[in-house]
N, CA and C of each residue as an Amber inpcrd file, in Angstrom:
protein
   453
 -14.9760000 -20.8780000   7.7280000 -14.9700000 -21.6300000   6.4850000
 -13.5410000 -22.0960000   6.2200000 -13.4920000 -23.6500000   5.9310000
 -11.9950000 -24.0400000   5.7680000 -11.4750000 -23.9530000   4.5060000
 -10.8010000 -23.5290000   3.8300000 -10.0890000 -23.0080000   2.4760000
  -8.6210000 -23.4960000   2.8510000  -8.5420000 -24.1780000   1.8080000
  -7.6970000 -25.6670000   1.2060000  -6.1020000 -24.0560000   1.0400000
  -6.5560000 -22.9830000   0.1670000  -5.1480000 -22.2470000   0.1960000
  -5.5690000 -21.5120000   0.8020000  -4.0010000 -20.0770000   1.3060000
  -3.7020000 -19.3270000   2.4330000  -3.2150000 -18.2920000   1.3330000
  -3.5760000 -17.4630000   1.0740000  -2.8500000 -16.4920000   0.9220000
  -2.8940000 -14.9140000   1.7910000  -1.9400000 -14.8310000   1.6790000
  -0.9480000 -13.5350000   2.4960000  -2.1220000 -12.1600000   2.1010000
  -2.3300000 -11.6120000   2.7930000  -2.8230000 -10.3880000   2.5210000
  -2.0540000  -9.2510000   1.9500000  -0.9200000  -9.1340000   1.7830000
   0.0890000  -8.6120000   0.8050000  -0.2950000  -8.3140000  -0.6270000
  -0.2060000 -10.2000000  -0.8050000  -0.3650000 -10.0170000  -2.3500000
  -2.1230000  -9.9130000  -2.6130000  -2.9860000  -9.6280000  -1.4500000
  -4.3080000  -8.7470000  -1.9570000  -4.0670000  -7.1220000  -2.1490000
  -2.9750000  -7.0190000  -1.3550000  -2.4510000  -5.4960000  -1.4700000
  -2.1570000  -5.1550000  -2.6050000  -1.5340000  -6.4070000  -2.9930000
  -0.2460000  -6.4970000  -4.3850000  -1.3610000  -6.2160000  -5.6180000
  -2.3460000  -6.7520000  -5.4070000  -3.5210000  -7.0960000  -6.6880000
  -4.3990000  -5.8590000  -6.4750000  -4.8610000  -5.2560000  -5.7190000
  -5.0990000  -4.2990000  -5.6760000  -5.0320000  -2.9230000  -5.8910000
  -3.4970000  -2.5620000  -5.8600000  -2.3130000  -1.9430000  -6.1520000
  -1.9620000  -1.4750000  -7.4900000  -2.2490000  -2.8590000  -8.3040000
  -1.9280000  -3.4790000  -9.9680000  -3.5150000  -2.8750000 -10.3940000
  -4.5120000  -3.2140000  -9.8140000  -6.0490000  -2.5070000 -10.3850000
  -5.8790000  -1.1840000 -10.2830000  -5.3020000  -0.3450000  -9.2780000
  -5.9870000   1.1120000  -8.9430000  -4.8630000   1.2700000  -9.8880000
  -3.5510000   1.1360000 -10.0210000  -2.4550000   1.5280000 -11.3160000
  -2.8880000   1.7000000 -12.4970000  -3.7910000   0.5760000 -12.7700000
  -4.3090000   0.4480000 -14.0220000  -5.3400000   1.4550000 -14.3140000
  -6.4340000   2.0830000 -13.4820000  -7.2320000   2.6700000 -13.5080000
  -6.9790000   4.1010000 -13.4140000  -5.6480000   4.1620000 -12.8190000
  -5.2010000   5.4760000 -12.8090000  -4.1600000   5.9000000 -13.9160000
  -3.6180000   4.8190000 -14.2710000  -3.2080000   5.3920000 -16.0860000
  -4.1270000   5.6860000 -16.7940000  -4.9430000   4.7450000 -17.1100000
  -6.3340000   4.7720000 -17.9730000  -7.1600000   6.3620000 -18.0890000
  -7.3410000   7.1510000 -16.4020000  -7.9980000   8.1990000 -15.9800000
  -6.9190000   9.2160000 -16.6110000  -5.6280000   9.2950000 -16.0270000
  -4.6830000  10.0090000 -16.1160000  -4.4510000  10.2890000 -17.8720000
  -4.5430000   9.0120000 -18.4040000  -4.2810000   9.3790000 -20.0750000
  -5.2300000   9.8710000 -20.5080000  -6.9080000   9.3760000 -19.9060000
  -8.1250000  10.1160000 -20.8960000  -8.3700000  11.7330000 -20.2890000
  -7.4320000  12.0320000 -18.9190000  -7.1520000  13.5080000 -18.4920000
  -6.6180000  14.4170000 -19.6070000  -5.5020000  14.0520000 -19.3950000
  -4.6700000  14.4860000 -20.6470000  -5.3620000  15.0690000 -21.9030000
  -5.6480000  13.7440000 -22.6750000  -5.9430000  13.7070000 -23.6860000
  -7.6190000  15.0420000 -24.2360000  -8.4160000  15.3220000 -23.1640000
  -9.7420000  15.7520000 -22.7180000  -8.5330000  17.5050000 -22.2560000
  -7.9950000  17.6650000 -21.8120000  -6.8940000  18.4810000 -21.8530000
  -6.5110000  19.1580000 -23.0950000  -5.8690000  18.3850000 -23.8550000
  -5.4900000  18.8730000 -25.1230000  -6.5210000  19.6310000 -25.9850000
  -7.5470000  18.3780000 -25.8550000  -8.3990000  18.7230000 -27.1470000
  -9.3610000  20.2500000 -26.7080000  -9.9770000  20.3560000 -25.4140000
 -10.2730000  21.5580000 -24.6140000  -9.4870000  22.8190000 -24.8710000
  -8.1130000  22.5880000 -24.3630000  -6.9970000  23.7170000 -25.0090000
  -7.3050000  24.0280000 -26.0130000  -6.7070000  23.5150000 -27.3360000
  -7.3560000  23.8550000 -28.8230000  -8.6650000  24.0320000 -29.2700000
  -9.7690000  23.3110000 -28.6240000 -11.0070000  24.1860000 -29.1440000
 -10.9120000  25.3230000 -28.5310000 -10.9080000  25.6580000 -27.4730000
 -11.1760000  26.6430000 -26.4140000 -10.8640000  27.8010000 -26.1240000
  -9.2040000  27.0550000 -25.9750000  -7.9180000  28.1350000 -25.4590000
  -7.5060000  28.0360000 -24.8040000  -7.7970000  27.4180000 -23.9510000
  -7.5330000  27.3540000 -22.4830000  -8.4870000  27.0040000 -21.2900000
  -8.4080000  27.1370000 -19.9950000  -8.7490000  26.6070000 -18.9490000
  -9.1640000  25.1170000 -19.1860000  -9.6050000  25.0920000 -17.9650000
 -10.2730000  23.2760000 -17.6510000 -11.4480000  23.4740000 -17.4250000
 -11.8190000  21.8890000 -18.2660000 -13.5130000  22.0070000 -18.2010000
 -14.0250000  20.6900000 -17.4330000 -14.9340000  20.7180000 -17.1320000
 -15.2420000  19.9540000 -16.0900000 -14.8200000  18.4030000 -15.8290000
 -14.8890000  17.6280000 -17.4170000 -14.3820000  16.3410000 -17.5180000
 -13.0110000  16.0980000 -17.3350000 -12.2340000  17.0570000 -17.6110000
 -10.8160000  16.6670000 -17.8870000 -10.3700000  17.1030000 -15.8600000
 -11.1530000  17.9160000 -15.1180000 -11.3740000  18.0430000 -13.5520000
 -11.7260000  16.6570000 -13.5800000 -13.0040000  16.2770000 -13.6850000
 -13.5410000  14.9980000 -13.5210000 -12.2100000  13.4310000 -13.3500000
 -11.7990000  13.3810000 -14.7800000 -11.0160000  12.2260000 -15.0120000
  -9.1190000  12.5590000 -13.7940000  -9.0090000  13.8910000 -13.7570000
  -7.2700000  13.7820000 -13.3020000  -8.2100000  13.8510000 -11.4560000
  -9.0200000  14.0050000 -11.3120000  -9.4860000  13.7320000  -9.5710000
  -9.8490000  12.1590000  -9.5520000 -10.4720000  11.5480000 -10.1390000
 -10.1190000   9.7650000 -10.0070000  -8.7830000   9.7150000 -10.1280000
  -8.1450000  10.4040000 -11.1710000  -6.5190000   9.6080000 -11.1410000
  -5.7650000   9.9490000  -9.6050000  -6.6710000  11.3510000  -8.7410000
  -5.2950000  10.8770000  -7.8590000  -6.1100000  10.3770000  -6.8940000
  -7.3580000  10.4350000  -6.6840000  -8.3260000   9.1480000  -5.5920000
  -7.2120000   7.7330000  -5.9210000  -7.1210000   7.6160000  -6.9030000
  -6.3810000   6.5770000  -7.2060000  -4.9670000   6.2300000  -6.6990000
  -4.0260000   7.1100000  -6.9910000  -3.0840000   7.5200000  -6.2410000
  -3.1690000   7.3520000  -4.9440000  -4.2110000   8.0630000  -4.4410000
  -3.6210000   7.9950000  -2.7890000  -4.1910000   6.9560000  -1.9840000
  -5.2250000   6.4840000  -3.4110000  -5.6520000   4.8380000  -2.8550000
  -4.1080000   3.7800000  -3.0240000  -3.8080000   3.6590000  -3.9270000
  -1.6530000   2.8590000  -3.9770000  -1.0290000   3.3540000  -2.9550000
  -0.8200000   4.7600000  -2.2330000   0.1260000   5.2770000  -1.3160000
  -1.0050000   4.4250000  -0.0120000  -2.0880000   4.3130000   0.0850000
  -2.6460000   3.9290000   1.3830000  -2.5390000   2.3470000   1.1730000
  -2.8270000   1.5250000   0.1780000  -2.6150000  -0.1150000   0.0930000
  -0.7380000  -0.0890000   0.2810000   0.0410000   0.5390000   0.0680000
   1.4450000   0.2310000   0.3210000   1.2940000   0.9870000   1.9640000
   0.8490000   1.5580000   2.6800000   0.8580000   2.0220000   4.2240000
   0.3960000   0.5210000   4.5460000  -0.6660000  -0.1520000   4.3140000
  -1.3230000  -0.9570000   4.9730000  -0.7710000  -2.5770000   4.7110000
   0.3930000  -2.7890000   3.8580000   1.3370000  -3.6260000   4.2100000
   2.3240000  -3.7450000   5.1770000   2.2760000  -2.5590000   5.8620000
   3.1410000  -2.4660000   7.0750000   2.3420000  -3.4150000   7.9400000
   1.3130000  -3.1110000   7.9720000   0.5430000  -3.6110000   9.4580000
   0.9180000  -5.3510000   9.5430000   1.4550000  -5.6920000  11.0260000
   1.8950000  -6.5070000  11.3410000   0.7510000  -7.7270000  11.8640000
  -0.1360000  -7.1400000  12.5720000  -1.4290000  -8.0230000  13.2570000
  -2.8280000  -8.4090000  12.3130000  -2.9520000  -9.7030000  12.5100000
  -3.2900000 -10.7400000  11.6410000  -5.2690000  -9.7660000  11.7850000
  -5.5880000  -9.4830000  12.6320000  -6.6430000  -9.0810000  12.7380000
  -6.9300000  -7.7440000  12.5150000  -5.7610000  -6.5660000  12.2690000
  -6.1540000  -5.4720000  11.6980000  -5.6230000  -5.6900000  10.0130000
  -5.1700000  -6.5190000   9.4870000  -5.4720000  -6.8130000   8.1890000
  -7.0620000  -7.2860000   7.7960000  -7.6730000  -8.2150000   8.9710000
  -9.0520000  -8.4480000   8.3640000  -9.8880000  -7.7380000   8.4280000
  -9.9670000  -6.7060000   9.3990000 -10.8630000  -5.2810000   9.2460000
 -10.4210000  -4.2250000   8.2280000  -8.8350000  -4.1870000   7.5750000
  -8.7300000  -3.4920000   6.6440000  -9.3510000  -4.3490000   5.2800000
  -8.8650000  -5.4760000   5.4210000  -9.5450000  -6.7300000   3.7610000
 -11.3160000  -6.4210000   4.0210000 -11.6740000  -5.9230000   4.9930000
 -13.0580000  -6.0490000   4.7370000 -13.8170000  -4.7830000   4.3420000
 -12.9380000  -3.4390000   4.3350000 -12.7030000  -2.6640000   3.7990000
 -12.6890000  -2.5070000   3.0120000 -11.4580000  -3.0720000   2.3890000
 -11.5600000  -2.9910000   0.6780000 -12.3360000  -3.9390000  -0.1130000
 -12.8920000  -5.0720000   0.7530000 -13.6780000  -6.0850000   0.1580000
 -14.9050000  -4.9340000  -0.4500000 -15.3950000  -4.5690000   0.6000000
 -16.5090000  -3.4370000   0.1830000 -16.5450000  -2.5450000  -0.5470000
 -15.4750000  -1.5490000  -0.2690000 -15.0600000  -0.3010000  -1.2450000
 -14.8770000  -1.4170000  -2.7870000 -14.2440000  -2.4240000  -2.8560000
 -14.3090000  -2.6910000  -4.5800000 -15.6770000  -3.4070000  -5.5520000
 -16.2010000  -3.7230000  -4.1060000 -17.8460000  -4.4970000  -4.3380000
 -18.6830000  -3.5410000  -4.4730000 -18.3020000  -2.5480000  -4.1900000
 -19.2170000  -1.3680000  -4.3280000 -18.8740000  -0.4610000  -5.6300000
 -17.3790000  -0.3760000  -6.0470000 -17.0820000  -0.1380000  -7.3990000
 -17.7250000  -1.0320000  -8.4910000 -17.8980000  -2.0390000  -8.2080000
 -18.5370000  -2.7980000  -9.2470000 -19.4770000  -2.4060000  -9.6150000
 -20.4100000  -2.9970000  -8.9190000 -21.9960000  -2.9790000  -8.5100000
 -22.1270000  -1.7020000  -9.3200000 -21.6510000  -0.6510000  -9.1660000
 -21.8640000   1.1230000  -9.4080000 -21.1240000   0.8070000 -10.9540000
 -20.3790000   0.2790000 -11.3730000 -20.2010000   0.3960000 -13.1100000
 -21.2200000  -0.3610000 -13.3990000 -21.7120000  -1.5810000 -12.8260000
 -22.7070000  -2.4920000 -13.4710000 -23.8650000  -1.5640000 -14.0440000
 -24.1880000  -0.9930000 -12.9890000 -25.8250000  -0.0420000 -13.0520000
 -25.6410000   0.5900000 -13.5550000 -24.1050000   1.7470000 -13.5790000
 -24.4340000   2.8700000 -14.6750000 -23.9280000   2.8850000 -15.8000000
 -22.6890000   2.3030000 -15.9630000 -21.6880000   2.0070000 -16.9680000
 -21.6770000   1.0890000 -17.9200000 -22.8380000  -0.5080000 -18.1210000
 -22.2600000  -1.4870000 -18.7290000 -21.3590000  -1.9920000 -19.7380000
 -20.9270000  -0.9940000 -20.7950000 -20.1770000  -0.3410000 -21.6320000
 -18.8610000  -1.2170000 -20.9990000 -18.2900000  -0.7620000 -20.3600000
 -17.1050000  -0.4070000 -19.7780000 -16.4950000  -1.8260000 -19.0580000
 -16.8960000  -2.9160000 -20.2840000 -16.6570000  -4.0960000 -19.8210000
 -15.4540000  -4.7020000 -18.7340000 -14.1100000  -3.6240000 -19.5760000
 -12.9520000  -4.0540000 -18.6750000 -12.8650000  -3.8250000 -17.5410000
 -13.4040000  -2.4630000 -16.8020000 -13.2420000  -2.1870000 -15.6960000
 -14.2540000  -2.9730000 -14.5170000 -15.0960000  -3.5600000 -15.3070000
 -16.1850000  -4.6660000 -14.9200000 -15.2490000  -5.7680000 -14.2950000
 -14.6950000  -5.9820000 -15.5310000 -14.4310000  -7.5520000 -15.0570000
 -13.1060000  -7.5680000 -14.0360000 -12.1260000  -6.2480000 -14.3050000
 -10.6730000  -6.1870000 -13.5080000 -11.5940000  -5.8450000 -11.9480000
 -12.4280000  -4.8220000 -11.9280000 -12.6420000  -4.7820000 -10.5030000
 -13.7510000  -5.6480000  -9.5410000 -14.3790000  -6.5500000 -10.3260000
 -14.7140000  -7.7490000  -9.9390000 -14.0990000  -8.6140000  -9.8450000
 -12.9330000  -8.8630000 -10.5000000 -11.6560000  -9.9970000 -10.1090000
 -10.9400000  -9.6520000  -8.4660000 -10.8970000  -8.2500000  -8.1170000
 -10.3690000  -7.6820000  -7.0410000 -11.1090000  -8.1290000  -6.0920000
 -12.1350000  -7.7870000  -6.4420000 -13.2030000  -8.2300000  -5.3180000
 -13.0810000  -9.3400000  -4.5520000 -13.5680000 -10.4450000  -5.8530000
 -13.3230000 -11.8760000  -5.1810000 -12.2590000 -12.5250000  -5.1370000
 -10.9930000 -11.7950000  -5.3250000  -9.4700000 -12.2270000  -4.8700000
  -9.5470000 -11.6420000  -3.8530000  -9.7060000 -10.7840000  -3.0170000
 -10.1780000 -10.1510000  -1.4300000 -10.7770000 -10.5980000  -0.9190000
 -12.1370000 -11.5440000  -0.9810000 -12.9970000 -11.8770000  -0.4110000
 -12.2800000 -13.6910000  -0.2350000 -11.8330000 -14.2780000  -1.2100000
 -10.5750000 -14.7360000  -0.8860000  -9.7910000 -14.9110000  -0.1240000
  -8.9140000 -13.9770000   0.4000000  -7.9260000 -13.7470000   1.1550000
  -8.5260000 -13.4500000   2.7200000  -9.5910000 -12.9090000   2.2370000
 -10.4200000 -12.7620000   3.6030000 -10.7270000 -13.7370000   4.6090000
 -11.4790000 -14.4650000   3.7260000 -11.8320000 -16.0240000   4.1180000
 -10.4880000 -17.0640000   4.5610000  -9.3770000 -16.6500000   3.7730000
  -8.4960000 -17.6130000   3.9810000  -7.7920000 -17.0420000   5.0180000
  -7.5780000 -15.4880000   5.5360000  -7.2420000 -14.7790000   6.4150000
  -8.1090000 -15.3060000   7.9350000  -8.7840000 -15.4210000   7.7980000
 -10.1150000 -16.2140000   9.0060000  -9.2590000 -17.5300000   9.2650000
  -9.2190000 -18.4970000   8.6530000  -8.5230000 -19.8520000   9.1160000
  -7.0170000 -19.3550000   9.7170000  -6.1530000 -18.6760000   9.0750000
  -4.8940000 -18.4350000   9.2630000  -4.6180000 -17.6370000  11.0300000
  -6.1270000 -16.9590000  11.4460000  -6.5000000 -16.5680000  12.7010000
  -6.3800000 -17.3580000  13.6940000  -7.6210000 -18.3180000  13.1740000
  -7.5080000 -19.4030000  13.7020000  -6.3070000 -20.0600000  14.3080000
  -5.5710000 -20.5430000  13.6430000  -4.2790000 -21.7130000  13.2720000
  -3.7000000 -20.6880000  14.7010000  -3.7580000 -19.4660000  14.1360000
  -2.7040000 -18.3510000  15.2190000  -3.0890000 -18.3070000  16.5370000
  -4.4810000 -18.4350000  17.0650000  -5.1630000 -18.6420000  18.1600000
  -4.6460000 -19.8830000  19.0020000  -4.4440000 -21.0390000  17.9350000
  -4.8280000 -22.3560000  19.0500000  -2.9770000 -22.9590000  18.9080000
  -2.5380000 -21.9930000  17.9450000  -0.8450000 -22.4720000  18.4270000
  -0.0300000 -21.1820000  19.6590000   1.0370000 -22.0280000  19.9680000
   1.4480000 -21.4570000  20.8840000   2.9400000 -20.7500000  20.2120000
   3.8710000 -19.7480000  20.6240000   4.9110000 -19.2880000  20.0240000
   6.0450000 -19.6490000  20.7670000   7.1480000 -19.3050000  20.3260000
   7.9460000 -20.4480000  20.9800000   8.4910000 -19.6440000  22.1200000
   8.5220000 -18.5290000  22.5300000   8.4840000 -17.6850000  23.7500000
   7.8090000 -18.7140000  24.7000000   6.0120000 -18.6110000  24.3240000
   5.5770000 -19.5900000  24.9290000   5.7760000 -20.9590000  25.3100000
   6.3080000 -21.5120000  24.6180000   6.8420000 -23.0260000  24.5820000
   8.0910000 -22.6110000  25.4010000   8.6910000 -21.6450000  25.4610000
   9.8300000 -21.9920000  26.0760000   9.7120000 -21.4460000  28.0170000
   9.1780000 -20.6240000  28.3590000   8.0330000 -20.4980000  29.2920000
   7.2550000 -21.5510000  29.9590000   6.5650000 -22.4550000  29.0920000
   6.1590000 -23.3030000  29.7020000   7.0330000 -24.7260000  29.6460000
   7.9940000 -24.7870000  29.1950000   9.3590000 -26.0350000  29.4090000
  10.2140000 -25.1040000  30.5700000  10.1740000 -24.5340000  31.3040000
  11.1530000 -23.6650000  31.9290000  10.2460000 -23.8010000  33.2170000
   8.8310000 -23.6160000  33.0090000   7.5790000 -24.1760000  34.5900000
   7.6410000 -25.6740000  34.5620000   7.8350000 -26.4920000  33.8190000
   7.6060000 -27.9220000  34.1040000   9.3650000 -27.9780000  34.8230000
  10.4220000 -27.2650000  34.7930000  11.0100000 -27.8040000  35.1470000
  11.3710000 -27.5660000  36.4210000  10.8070000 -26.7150000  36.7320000
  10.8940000 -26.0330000  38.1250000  10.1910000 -27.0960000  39.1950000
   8.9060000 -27.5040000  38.7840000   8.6920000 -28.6280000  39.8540000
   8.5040000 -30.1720000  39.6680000
């Protein structure tokens, strides 16, 4: 499919990055907060929600430490098996607030924006393959000006 823009799989990293941040303050503060109020009725220990909400916050976490690993990767084609990855893992976050959550409008609409800014980059990642396939690098170019001159 030909798509008029190109964007970098980075800044799907980048946008991605900015969602799970967001979702992991959000978890991390209603931790806390489910914390406190537990303490003072209670006394103490942890009860299952306030377990519940600080284990998304660090799924979350080590989802940011793994999207900043996977900006390293240099080859145009293990970015599109990782974008198709997360294309799924966030299409599948959706889908799963839609059905159980509808409430929860924001996280609706931020992790459906992820989605199809990935699916995006995906698509535009496919042409940019392309382009990389049918050009030559200048190693190559210089290789083959170096055989024409030989005979």
């Amino acid at each position: 499919m030909k798509i008029k823009i190109t964007i970098k799989p980075k800044i799907s990293y980048y946008v991605s990055v900015l969602v799970a941040f967001i979702i992991l303050s959000y978890f991390s503060y209603k931790a806390v907060i489910a914390y406190l109020i537990h303490r003072e009725l209670y006394g103490g220990g942890l009860d299952t929600l306030v377990l519940l909400r600080a284990s998304i916050s660090g799924i979350m976490l080590l989802l940011i430490l793994l999207f900043f690993q996977f900006m390293k990767i240099l080859d145009l084609k293990s970015h599109k098996t990782v974008l198709k990855g997360i294309f799924i893992g966030w299409t599948v976050v959706f889908t799963v607030l839609i059905i159980v959550n509808l409430s929860s409008i924001y996280f609706i609409l931020i992790t459906g924006f992820v989605s199809f800014f990935t699916l995006l980059c995906l698509l535009s990642l496919e042409d940019q393959i392309k382009e990389q396939k049918n050009s030559l690098t200048e190693k190559e170019i210089y290789l083959l000006q170096q055989l024409a001159k030989k005979k």
